[in-house]
CSV table of C-alpha atoms and ligand atoms in Angstrom, one decimal:
chain,number,residue,atom,x,y,z
T,1,UNK,CA,-101.7,117.8,-0.5
T,2,UNK,CA,-104.0,121.1,-0.4
T,3,UNK,CA,-103.5,122.4,3.1
T,4,UNK,CA,-106.4,124.6,3.0
T,5,UNK,CA,-108.9,121.8,2.1
T,6,UNK,CA,-111.6,121.1,4.8
T,7,UNK,CA,-112.4,118.0,5.8
T,8,UNK,CA,-116.1,117.2,6.4
T,9,UNK,CA,-117.6,115.1,8.6
T,10,UNK,CA,-121.5,113.6,8.2
T,11,UNK,CA,-122.8,112.7,11.4
T,12,UNK,CA,-126.0,110.8,12.3
T,13,UNK,CA,-128.4,113.1,14.1
T,14,UNK,CA,-129.4,112.3,17.6
T,15,UNK,CA,-127.4,110.5,20.5
T,16,UNK,CA,-124.7,109.3,17.9
T,17,UNK,CA,-123.8,112.3,17.0
T,18,UNK,CA,-123.5,113.9,20.5
T,19,UNK,CA,-121.5,111.2,21.6
T,20,UNK,CA,-119.3,111.6,18.3
T,21,UNK,CA,-118.7,115.4,19.6
T,22,UNK,CA,-117.8,114.6,23.2
T,23,UNK,CA,-115.0,112.2,21.8
T,24,UNK,CA,-113.7,114.7,19.4
T,25,UNK,CA,-113.8,117.2,22.0
T,26,UNK,CA,-111.6,115.0,23.9
T,27,UNK,CA,-109.0,114.7,21.4
T,28,UNK,CA,-109.0,118.6,21.0
T,29,UNK,CA,-111.5,118.8,18.1
T,30,UNK,CA,-114.7,121.1,19.1
T,31,UNK,CA,-116.8,122.9,16.9
T,32,UNK,CA,-118.4,125.9,19.4
T,33,UNK,CA,-121.2,126.7,16.5
T,34,UNK,CA,-122.8,123.3,17.2
T,35,UNK,CA,-123.3,123.8,20.6
T,36,UNK,CA,-126.1,126.3,20.0
T,37,UNK,CA,-129.1,123.9,20.1
T,38,UNK,CA,-131.5,126.4,19.2
T,39,UNK,CA,-129.7,127.3,15.5
T,40,UNK,CA,-131.0,125.7,12.5
T,41,UNK,CA,-128.0,126.1,10.8
T,42,UNK,CA,-127.0,122.8,8.8
T,43,UNK,CA,-123.3,123.2,8.3
T,44,UNK,CA,-120.9,123.8,11.0
T,45,UNK,CA,-117.1,124.7,10.2
T,46,UNK,CA,-114.1,125.3,12.9
T,47,UNK,CA,-112.1,127.7,10.5
T,48,UNK,CA,-108.8,127.1,12.9
T,49,UNK,CA,-108.8,123.6,12.2
T,50,UNK,CA,-110.3,123.3,8.7
T,51,UNK,CA,-113.1,121.1,9.8
T,52,UNK,CA,-116.7,121.2,8.4
T,53,UNK,CA,-119.4,119.2,10.2
T,54,UNK,CA,-123.1,118.8,9.2
T,55,UNK,CA,-126.1,116.4,10.6
T,56,UNK,CA,-127.7,114.5,8.7
T,57,UNK,CA,-130.4,111.1,9.1
T,58,UNK,CA,-128.9,108.2,9.6
T,59,UNK,CA,-129.3,105.8,6.7
T,60,UNK,CA,-128.1,108.8,4.6
T,61,UNK,CA,-124.7,109.3,5.9
T,62,UNK,CA,-123.1,106.5,4.5
T,63,UNK,CA,-124.6,108.3,0.9
T,64,UNK,CA,-122.6,111.7,1.7
T,65,UNK,CA,-119.5,109.9,2.2
T,66,UNK,CA,-119.7,107.5,-0.6
T,67,UNK,CA,-120.4,110.4,-3.0
T,68,UNK,CA,-117.5,112.1,-1.2
T,69,UNK,CA,-119.6,114.9,0.0
T,70,UNK,CA,-118.8,114.1,3.7
T,71,UNK,CA,-114.9,112.6,4.1
T,72,UNK,CA,-115.8,110.8,7.0
T,73,UNK,CA,-118.9,109.8,8.6
T,74,UNK,CA,-119.9,108.0,11.9
T,75,UNK,CA,-123.0,105.9,12.0
T,76,UNK,CA,-124.3,102.8,13.5
T,77,UNK,CA,-123.6,99.6,12.0
T,78,UNK,CA,-126.8,98.3,11.3
T,79,UNK,CA,-127.1,101.5,8.8
T,80,UNK,CA,-123.9,100.7,7.3
T,81,UNK,CA,-125.1,97.1,6.8
T,82,UNK,CA,-128.2,97.8,5.6
T,83,UNK,CA,-127.1,100.8,3.2
T,84,UNK,CA,-124.4,98.8,1.7
T,85,UNK,CA,-122.0,101.7,0.6
T,86,UNK,CA,-118.9,101.5,-1.0
T,87,UNK,CA,-116.7,103.2,2.1
T,88,UNK,CA,-114.1,102.2,4.1
T,89,UNK,CA,-115.2,101.3,7.7
T,90,UNK,CA,-111.9,102.3,9.6
T,91,UNK,CA,-112.9,102.4,13.6
T,92,UNK,CA,-115.4,100.7,15.9
T,93,UNK,CA,-116.3,103.9,18.7
T,94,UNK,CA,-117.1,101.2,20.9
T,95,UNK,CA,-120.3,103.6,21.8
T,96,UNK,CA,-124.0,102.4,20.7
T,97,UNK,CA,-123.4,99.0,21.8
T,98,UNK,CA,-127.0,97.2,20.9
T,99,UNK,CA,-127.8,93.8,19.3
T,100,UNK,CA,-129.8,93.4,15.9
T,101,UNK,CA,-132.1,90.3,16.9
T,102,UNK,CA,-134.7,88.4,15.7
T,103,UNK,CA,-137.6,89.0,17.9
T,104,UNK,CA,-141.3,87.8,18.4
T,105,UNK,CA,-143.5,86.0,20.6
T,106,UNK,CA,-142.0,82.9,22.6
T,107,UNK,CA,-144.5,80.8,20.2
T,108,UNK,CA,-142.7,82.1,17.1
T,109,UNK,CA,-139.5,79.9,18.3
T,110,UNK,CA,-141.1,76.6,16.7
T,111,UNK,CA,-141.7,78.5,13.2
T,112,UNK,CA,-138.0,79.5,13.4
T,113,UNK,CA,-136.9,76.1,14.3
T,114,UNK,CA,-138.5,74.3,11.4
T,115,UNK,CA,-137.7,76.9,8.8
T,116,UNK,CA,-141.6,77.5,8.1
T,117,UNK,CA,-142.3,80.3,5.5
T,118,UNK,CA,-143.2,83.0,8.0
T,119,UNK,CA,-143.5,86.8,7.6
T,120,UNK,CA,-140.7,89.0,9.1
T,121,UNK,CA,-141.3,92.7,9.8
T,122,UNK,CA,-138.4,94.9,9.9
T,123,UNK,CA,-136.9,98.4,9.2
T,124,UNK,CA,-133.9,96.6,8.1
T,125,UNK,CA,-134.8,94.4,4.8
T,126,UNK,CA,-131.4,94.2,3.6
T,127,UNK,CA,-130.2,92.6,6.7
T,128,UNK,CA,-133.3,90.3,6.9
T,129,UNK,CA,-132.7,89.5,3.8
T,130,UNK,CA,-129.1,88.4,4.2
T,131,UNK,CA,-129.7,86.7,7.8
T,132,UNK,CA,-132.6,84.4,6.4
T,133,UNK,CA,-131.9,83.9,2.8
T,134,UNK,CA,-128.0,83.4,3.2
T,135,UNK,CA,-127.4,82.5,6.7
T,136,UNK,CA,-130.3,80.2,7.6
T,137,UNK,CA,-131.2,79.3,4.0
T,138,UNK,CA,-135.0,79.6,5.0
T,139,UNK,CA,-137.6,81.7,2.8
T,140,UNK,CA,-139.7,84.0,4.4
T,141,UNK,CA,-141.4,86.7,3.4
T,142,UNK,CA,-140.2,90.2,4.6
T,143,UNK,CA,-142.2,93.2,5.0
T,144,UNK,CA,-140.8,96.7,5.4
T,145,UNK,CA,-141.8,99.1,8.2
T,146,UNK,CA,-140.4,102.5,9.0
T,147,UNK,CA,-140.4,102.1,12.9
T,148,UNK,CA,-142.4,100.8,16.1
T,149,UNK,CA,-141.6,97.6,14.1
T,150,UNK,CA,-142.5,96.0,17.2
T,151,UNK,CA,-146.1,96.5,16.7
T,152,UNK,CA,-145.7,93.8,13.6
T,153,UNK,CA,-146.4,90.5,15.7
T,154,UNK,CA,-148.8,92.4,18.0
T,155,UNK,CA,-151.1,93.3,15.8
T,156,UNK,CA,-150.8,90.0,13.7
T,157,UNK,CA,-148.9,91.6,10.8
T,158,UNK,CA,-146.0,89.7,10.8
T,159,UNK,CA,-144.8,86.4,13.3
T,160,UNK,CA,-141.1,87.7,13.9
T,161,UNK,CA,-139.5,90.8,13.5
T,162,UNK,CA,-135.7,91.7,13.0
T,163,UNK,CA,-134.7,94.8,15.1
T,164,UNK,CA,-132.4,96.8,16.9
T,165,UNK,CA,-132.5,95.7,20.8
T,166,UNK,CA,-130.9,97.4,23.1
T,167,UNK,CA,-131.9,97.3,26.9
T,168,UNK,CA,-134.9,95.2,25.8
T,169,UNK,CA,-137.2,97.1,27.6
T,170,UNK,CA,-139.5,97.9,24.6
T,171,UNK,CA,-139.5,93.8,23.9
T,172,UNK,CA,-140.7,93.0,27.3
T,173,UNK,CA,-143.1,95.9,27.8
T,174,UNK,CA,-145.1,94.4,24.9
T,175,UNK,CA,-144.9,90.4,25.5
T,176,UNK,CA,-142.0,90.0,22.8
T,177,UNK,CA,-138.1,88.3,22.9
T,178,UNK,CA,-135.4,87.9,21.5
T,179,UNK,CA,-135.6,84.4,19.6
T,180,UNK,CA,-132.3,84.8,17.7
T,181,UNK,CA,-129.2,86.8,17.6
T,182,UNK,CA,-128.1,88.4,14.3
T,183,UNK,CA,-125.2,90.3,15.0
T,184,UNK,CA,-123.6,93.1,17.5
T,185,UNK,CA,-123.8,96.7,16.6
T,186,UNK,CA,-121.9,99.6,17.5
T,187,UNK,CA,-121.1,103.1,16.5
T,188,UNK,CA,-118.7,103.0,13.1
T,189,UNK,CA,-116.2,105.5,11.1
T,190,UNK,CA,-116.2,105.7,7.8
T,191,UNK,CA,-114.3,107.4,5.2
T,192,UNK,CA,-114.8,107.8,1.6
T,193,UNK,CA,-112.2,105.8,-0.7
T,194,UNK,CA,-111.0,109.0,-2.3
T,195,UNK,CA,-110.3,110.9,0.7
T,196,UNK,CA,-108.2,108.3,2.1
T,197,UNK,CA,-106.2,108.4,-0.9
T,198,UNK,CA,-105.8,112.2,-0.8
T,199,UNK,CA,-105.4,113.0,2.6
T,200,UNK,CA,-104.1,109.7,4.0
T,201,UNK,CA,-101.8,111.5,6.9
T,202,UNK,CA,-104.7,113.4,8.2
T,203,UNK,CA,-107.1,111.0,8.2
T,204,UNK,CA,-105.1,108.1,10.0
T,205,UNK,CA,-103.6,110.3,12.5
T,206,UNK,CA,-107.3,111.3,13.3
T,207,UNK,CA,-108.2,107.7,13.8
T,208,UNK,CA,-104.8,107.1,15.7
T,209,UNK,CA,-105.8,109.7,18.2
T,210,UNK,CA,-109.0,108.6,18.4
T,211,UNK,CA,-108.1,104.7,19.0
T,212,UNK,CA,-105.8,105.9,21.8
T,213,UNK,CA,-108.3,108.4,23.5
T,214,UNK,CA,-110.6,105.2,23.5
T,215,UNK,CA,-108.1,103.4,25.2
T,216,UNK,CA,-107.6,105.4,28.0
D,1,PRP,C1,-135.1,101.3,18.5
D,1,PRP,C2,-135.5,99.8,18.0
D,1,PRP,C3,-136.2,99.2,19.3
D,1,PRP,C4,-135.8,100.0,20.8
D,1,PRP,C5,-135.2,99.2,20.9
D,1,PRP,O1,-136.3,102.2,18.2
D,1,PRP,O2,-136.1,99.9,17.0
D,1,PRP,O3,-137.7,99.2,19.3
D,1,PRP,O4,-135.0,101.0,20.0
D,1,PRP,O5,-134.5,99.5,22.6
D,1,PRP,P1,-135.0,98.9,24.2
D,1,PRP,O6,-134.2,97.5,24.0
D,1,PRP,O7,-133.7,99.7,24.8
D,1,PRP,O8,-136.0,99.1,24.6
D,1,PRP,P2,-135.8,103.9,18.2
D,1,PRP,O9,-136.3,103.7,19.6
D,1,PRP,O10,-135.0,104.3,17.6
D,1,PRP,O11,-137.4,104.0,17.2
D,1,PRP,P3,-138.3,103.4,16.5
D,1,PRP,O12,-139.1,102.3,17.1
D,1,PRP,O13,-138.9,104.1,15.9
D,1,PRP,O14,-137.2,102.6,15.2
């Protein structure tokens, strides 16, 4: 193994990245450069530990990792399921916990029960498709949206939505409710398949340290 090789991390911008950096710091991995929030830099280096970090949009994290532009990524399980990239999922980091659910007005319960042809709006069309076609064997019309998905049933675009529910307050404030649960979600660590073969000790020892830290 080339001792001078950098290990590169791709982190999903936002809350997950902050939580990940906190966890990495607890196991002695820091990146001072990254703490300067006013910086417009995209990539950060820890020369001493031979590590690089970059932030990207969540859905791009598995792409960077699959192609080997990053060795390791941290991203939500929702994104992993939606993107379906060939990467190793190695660790459930335990934070960013929420649920993927089918939501809508309470009247929509009947439509789900009777397997009617309904319209489903979602930022996650692949997850919605898999749930309705493969698990429920229900034919539905899936409409892709890019955010504020709760608007779907409110303005009459769709009967239900498939979306992330964390506290449930967005649903409550908009007169919607959880109708069915698709799956639980949380932040996951992923690894490039070739990196895992090339630097197994380095990556496995990192996973072990993180796992021990999480159990404390
Ligand atoms: C997510 C999700 C819900 C909301 C759920 O949206 O899509 O809208 O959070 O959280 P809650 O159950 O705690 O209310 P996000 O804020 O990521 O923005 P988006 O609507 O633009 O996707």
